[in-house]
Short mmCIF file of C-alpha atoms and ligand atoms in Angstrom, two decimals:
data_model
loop_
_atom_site.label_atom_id
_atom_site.label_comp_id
_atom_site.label_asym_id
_atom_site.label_seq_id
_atom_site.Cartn_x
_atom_site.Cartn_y
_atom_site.Cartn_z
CA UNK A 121 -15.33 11.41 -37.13
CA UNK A 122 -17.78 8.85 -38.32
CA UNK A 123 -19.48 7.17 -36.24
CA UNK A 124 -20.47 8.62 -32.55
CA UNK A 125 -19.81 6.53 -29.70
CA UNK A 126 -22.62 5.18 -27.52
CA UNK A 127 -23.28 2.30 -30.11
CA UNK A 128 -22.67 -0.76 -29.09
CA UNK A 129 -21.28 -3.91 -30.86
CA UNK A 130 -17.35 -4.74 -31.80
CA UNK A 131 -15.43 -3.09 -34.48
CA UNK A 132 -11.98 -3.59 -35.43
CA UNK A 133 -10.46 -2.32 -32.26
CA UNK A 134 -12.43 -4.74 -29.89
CA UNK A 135 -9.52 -6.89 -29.40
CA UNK A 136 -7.32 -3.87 -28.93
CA UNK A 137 -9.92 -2.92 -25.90
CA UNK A 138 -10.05 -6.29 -24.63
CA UNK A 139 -6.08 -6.10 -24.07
CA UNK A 140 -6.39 -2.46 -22.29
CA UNK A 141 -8.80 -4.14 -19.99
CA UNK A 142 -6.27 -7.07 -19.26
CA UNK A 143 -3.50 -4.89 -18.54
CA UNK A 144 -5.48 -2.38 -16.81
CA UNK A 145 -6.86 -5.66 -14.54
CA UNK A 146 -3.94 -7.26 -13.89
CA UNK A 147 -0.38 -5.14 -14.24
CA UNK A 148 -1.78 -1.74 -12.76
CA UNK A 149 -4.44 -3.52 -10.52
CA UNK A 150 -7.58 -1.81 -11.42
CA UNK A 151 -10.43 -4.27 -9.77
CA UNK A 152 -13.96 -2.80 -10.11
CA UNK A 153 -15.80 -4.90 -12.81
CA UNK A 154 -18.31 -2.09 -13.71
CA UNK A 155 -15.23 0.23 -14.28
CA UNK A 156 -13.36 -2.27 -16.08
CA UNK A 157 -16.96 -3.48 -18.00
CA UNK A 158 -16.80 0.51 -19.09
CA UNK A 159 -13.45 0.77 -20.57
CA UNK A 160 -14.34 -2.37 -22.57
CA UNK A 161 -16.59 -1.15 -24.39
CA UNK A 162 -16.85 2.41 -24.89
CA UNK A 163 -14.58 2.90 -28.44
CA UNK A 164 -11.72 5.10 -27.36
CA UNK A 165 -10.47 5.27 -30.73
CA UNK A 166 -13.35 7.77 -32.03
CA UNK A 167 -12.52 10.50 -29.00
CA UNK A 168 -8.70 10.74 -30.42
CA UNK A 169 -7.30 13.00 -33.64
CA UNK A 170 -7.08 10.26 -36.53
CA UNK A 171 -3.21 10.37 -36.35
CA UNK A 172 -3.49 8.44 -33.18
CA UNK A 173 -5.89 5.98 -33.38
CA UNK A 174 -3.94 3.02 -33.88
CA UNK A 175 -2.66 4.48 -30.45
CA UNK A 176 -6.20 4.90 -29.06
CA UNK A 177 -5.90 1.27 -26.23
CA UNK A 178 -2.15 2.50 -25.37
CA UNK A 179 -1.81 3.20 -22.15
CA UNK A 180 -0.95 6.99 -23.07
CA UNK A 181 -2.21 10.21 -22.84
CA UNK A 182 -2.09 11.85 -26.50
CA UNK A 183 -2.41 15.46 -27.67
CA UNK A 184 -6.25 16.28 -28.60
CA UNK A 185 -6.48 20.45 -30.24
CA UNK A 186 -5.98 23.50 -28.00
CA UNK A 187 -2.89 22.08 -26.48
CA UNK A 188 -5.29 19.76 -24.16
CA UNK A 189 -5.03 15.93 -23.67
CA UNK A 190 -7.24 12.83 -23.43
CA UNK A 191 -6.28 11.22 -20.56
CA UNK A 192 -4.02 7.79 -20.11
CA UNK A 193 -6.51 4.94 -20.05
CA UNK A 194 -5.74 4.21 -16.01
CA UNK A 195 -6.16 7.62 -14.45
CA UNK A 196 -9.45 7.67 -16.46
CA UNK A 197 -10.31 4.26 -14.51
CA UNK A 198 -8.21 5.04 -11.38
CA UNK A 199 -10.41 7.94 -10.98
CA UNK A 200 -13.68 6.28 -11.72
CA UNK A 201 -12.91 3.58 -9.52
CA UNK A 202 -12.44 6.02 -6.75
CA UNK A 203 -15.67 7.87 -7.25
CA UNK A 204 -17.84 4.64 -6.14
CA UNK A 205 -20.42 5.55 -9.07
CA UNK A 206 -24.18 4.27 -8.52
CA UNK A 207 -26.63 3.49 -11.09
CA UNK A 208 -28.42 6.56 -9.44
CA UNK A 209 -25.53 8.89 -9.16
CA UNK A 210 -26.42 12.41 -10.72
CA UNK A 211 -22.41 13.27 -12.08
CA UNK A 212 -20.95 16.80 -12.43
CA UNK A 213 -17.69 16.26 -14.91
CA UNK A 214 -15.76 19.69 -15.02
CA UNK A 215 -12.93 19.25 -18.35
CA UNK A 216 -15.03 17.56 -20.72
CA UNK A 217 -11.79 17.32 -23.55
CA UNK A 218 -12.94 14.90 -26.07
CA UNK A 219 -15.51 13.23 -24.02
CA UNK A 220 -14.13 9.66 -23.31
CA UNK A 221 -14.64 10.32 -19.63
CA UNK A 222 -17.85 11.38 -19.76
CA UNK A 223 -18.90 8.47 -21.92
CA UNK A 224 -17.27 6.40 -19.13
CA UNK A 225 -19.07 8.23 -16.59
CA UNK A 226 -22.56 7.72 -18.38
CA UNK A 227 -21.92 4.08 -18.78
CA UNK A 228 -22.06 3.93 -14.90
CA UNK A 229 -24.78 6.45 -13.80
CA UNK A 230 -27.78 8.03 -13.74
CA UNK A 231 -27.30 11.55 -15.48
CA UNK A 232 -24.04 13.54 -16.26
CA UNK A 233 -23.48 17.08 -16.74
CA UNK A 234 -20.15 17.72 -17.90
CA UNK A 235 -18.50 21.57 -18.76
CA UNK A 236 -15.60 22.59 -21.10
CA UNK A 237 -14.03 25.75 -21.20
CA UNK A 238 -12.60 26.09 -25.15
CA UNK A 239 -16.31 26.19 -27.09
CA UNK A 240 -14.52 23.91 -29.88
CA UNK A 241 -13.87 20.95 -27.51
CA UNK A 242 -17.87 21.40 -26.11
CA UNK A 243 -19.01 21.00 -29.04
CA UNK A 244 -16.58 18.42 -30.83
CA UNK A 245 -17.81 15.96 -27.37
CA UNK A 246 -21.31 17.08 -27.73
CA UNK A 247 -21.01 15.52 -31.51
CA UNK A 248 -19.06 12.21 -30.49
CA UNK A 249 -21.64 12.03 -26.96
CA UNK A 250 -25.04 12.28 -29.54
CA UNK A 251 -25.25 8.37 -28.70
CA UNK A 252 -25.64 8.90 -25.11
CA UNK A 253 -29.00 10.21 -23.97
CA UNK A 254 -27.86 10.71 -20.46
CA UNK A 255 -25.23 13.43 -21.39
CA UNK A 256 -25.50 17.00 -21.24
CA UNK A 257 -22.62 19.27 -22.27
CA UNK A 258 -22.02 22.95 -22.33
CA UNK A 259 -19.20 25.70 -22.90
CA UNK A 260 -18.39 27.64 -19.58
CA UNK A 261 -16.08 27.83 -16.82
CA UNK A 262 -16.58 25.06 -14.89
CA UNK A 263 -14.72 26.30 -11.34
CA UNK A 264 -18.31 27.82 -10.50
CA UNK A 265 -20.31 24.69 -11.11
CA UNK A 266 -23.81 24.12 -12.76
CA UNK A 267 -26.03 25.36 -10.21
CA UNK A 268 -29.11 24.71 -12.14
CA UNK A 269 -28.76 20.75 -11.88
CA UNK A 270 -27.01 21.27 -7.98
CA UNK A 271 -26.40 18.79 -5.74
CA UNK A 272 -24.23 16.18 -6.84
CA UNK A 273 -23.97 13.17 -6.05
CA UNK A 274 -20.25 13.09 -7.57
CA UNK A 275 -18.42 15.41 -9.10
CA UNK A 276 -15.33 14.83 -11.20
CA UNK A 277 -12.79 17.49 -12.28
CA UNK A 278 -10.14 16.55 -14.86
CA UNK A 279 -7.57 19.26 -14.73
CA UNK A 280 -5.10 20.23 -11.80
CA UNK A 281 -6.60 22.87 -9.56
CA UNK A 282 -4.76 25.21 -7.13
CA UNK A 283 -7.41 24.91 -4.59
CA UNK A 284 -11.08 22.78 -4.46
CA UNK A 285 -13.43 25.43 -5.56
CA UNK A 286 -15.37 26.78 -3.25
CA UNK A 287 -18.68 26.05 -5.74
CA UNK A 288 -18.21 22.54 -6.15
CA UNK A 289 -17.87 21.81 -2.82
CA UNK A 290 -21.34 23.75 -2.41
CA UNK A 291 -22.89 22.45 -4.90
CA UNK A 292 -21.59 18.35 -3.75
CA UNK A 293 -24.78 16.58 -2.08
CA UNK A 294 -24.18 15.26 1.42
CA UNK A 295 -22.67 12.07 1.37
CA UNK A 296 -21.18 12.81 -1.72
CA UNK A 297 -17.61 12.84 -3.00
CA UNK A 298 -15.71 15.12 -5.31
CA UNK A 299 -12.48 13.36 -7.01
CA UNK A 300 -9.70 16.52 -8.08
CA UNK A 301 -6.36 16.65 -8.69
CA UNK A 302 -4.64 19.59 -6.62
CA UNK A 303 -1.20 21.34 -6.75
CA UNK A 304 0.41 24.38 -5.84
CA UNK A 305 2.27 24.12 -9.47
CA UNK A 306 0.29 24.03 -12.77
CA UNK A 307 2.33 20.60 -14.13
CA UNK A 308 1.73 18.41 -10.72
CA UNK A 309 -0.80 17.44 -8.64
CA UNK A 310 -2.11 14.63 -5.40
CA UNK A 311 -5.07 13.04 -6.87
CA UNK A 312 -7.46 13.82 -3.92
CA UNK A 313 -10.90 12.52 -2.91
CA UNK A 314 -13.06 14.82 -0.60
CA UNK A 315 -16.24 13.54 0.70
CA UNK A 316 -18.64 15.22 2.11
CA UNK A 317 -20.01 13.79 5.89
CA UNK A 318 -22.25 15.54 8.14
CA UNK A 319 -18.96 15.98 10.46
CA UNK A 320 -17.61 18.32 7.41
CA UNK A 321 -14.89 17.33 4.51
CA UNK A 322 -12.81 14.24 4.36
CA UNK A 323 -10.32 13.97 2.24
CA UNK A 324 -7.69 10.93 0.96
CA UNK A 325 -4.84 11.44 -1.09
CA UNK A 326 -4.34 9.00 -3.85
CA UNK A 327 -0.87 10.04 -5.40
CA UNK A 328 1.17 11.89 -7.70
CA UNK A 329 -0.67 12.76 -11.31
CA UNK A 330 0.00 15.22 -14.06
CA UNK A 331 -3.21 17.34 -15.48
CA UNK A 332 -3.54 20.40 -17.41
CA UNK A 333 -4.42 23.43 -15.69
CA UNK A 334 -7.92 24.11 -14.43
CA UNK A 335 -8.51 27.58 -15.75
CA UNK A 336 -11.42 29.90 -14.04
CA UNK A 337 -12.52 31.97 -11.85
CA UNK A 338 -12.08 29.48 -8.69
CA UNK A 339 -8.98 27.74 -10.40
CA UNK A 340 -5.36 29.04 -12.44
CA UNK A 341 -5.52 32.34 -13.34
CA UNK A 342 -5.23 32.07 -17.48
N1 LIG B 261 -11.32 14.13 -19.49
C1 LIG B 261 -10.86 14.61 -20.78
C2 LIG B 261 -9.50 15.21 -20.71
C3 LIG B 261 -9.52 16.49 -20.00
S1 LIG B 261 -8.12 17.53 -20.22
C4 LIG B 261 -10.89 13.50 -21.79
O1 LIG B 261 -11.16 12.35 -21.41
O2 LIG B 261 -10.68 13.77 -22.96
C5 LIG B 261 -8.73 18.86 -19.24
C6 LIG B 261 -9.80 19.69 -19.88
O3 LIG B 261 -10.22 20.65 -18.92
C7 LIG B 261 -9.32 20.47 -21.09
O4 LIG B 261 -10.13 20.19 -22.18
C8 LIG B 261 -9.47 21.93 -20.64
O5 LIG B 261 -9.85 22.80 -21.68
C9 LIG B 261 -10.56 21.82 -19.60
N2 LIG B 261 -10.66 22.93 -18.63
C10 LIG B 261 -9.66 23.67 -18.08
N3 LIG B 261 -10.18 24.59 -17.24
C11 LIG B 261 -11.54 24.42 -17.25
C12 LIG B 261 -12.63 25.07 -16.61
N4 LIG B 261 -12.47 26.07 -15.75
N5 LIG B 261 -13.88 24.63 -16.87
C13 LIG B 261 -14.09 23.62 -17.74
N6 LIG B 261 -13.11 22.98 -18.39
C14 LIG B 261 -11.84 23.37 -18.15
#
């Protein structure tokens, strides 16, 4: 890996990003411009292996090391979209992977702090993220939060969970939401967003969606 991401400018895949952003728009009906503003122009190419770039603006999820995936271009927007991110919003990512959410995440607020559980992948993202001064990564088991930078204004969690854990939800300011994907089986899970009102949790369902397992304390046993 060259170059890190978080430089701007076009490169030879800008058209290729341009069409994701079409077909994101218009056949699966993604509609916030920020979101879409993201995906066009953070360079998805450098967060997969080099056997897939010329796969990187597919609308796929491909194989990254440790038997983990980056996720399909439109869950990675469907799920932005649904966390109504402000230029203010203080972001907890748990399942950092490569990184190409969190870079999408930083392009939209304030400060992220984002947690990976295999060391490698922490510090492979740390090394593509170096571009982004509003990042901060770190090896742990996300399930019990970052207390330290607690509340949140959103928190986003990229693998399928049994249950919401009980430290996120603690650690979620009021009037804040928390966008997870939940299942009683480790393949499947409802894409769910839980807000948090004075009047307690509310939660939506937003569909079907297939994530690796959250592993932790609060999440799959290993
Ligand atoms: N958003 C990532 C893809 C995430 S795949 C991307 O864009 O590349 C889910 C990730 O969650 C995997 O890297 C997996 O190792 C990680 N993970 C699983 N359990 C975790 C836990 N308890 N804490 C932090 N990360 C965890």
């Amino acid at each position: 890996m060259s170059a890190s991401a978080g430089t701007r400018g076009s490169d030879e895949y800008t058209m290729a990003r341009e069409r994701m952003v079409r077909i994101l728009r218009d056949d699966f009906g993604v509609s916030d411009e920020r979101v879409l503003a993201a995906m066009g122009s953070v360079p998805r190419h450098l967060f997969v292996p080099d056997a897939f770039r010329f796969q990187a603006y597919r609308n796929n999820a491909l194989p990254i090391s440790g038997k983990q995936t980056i996720s399909q271009p439109l869950i990675v927007a469907r799920m932005t979209e649904l966390l109504e991110i402000g230029e203010r919003s203080k972001i907890l990512e748990i399942g950092t992977g490569t990184g190409y959410q969190t870079a999408i995440l930083a392009e939209l607020g304030d400060k992220i702090y984002s947690i990976e559980r295999v060391p490698e992948l922490a510090s492979a993202a740390e090394r593509r993220l170096a571009g982004y001064r509003n990042i901060t990564v770190k090896a742990g088991d996300g399930t019990k939060g970052w207390e330290a930078y607690s509340p949140y204004d959103r928190i986003l969690v990229t693998a399928g969970s049994p249950v919401a854990p009980e430290p996120l939800l603690a650690q979620l300011a009021e009037g804040g939401i928390l966008v997870i994907p939940i299942g009683d089986e480790k393949g499947k899970q409802d894409l769910l967003r839980i807000r948090k009102t004075e009047k307690g949790l509310e939660r939506e369902s937003f569909g079907a969606c297939t994530f690796v397992p959250l592993i932790g304390d609060h999440g799959w046993n290993e």
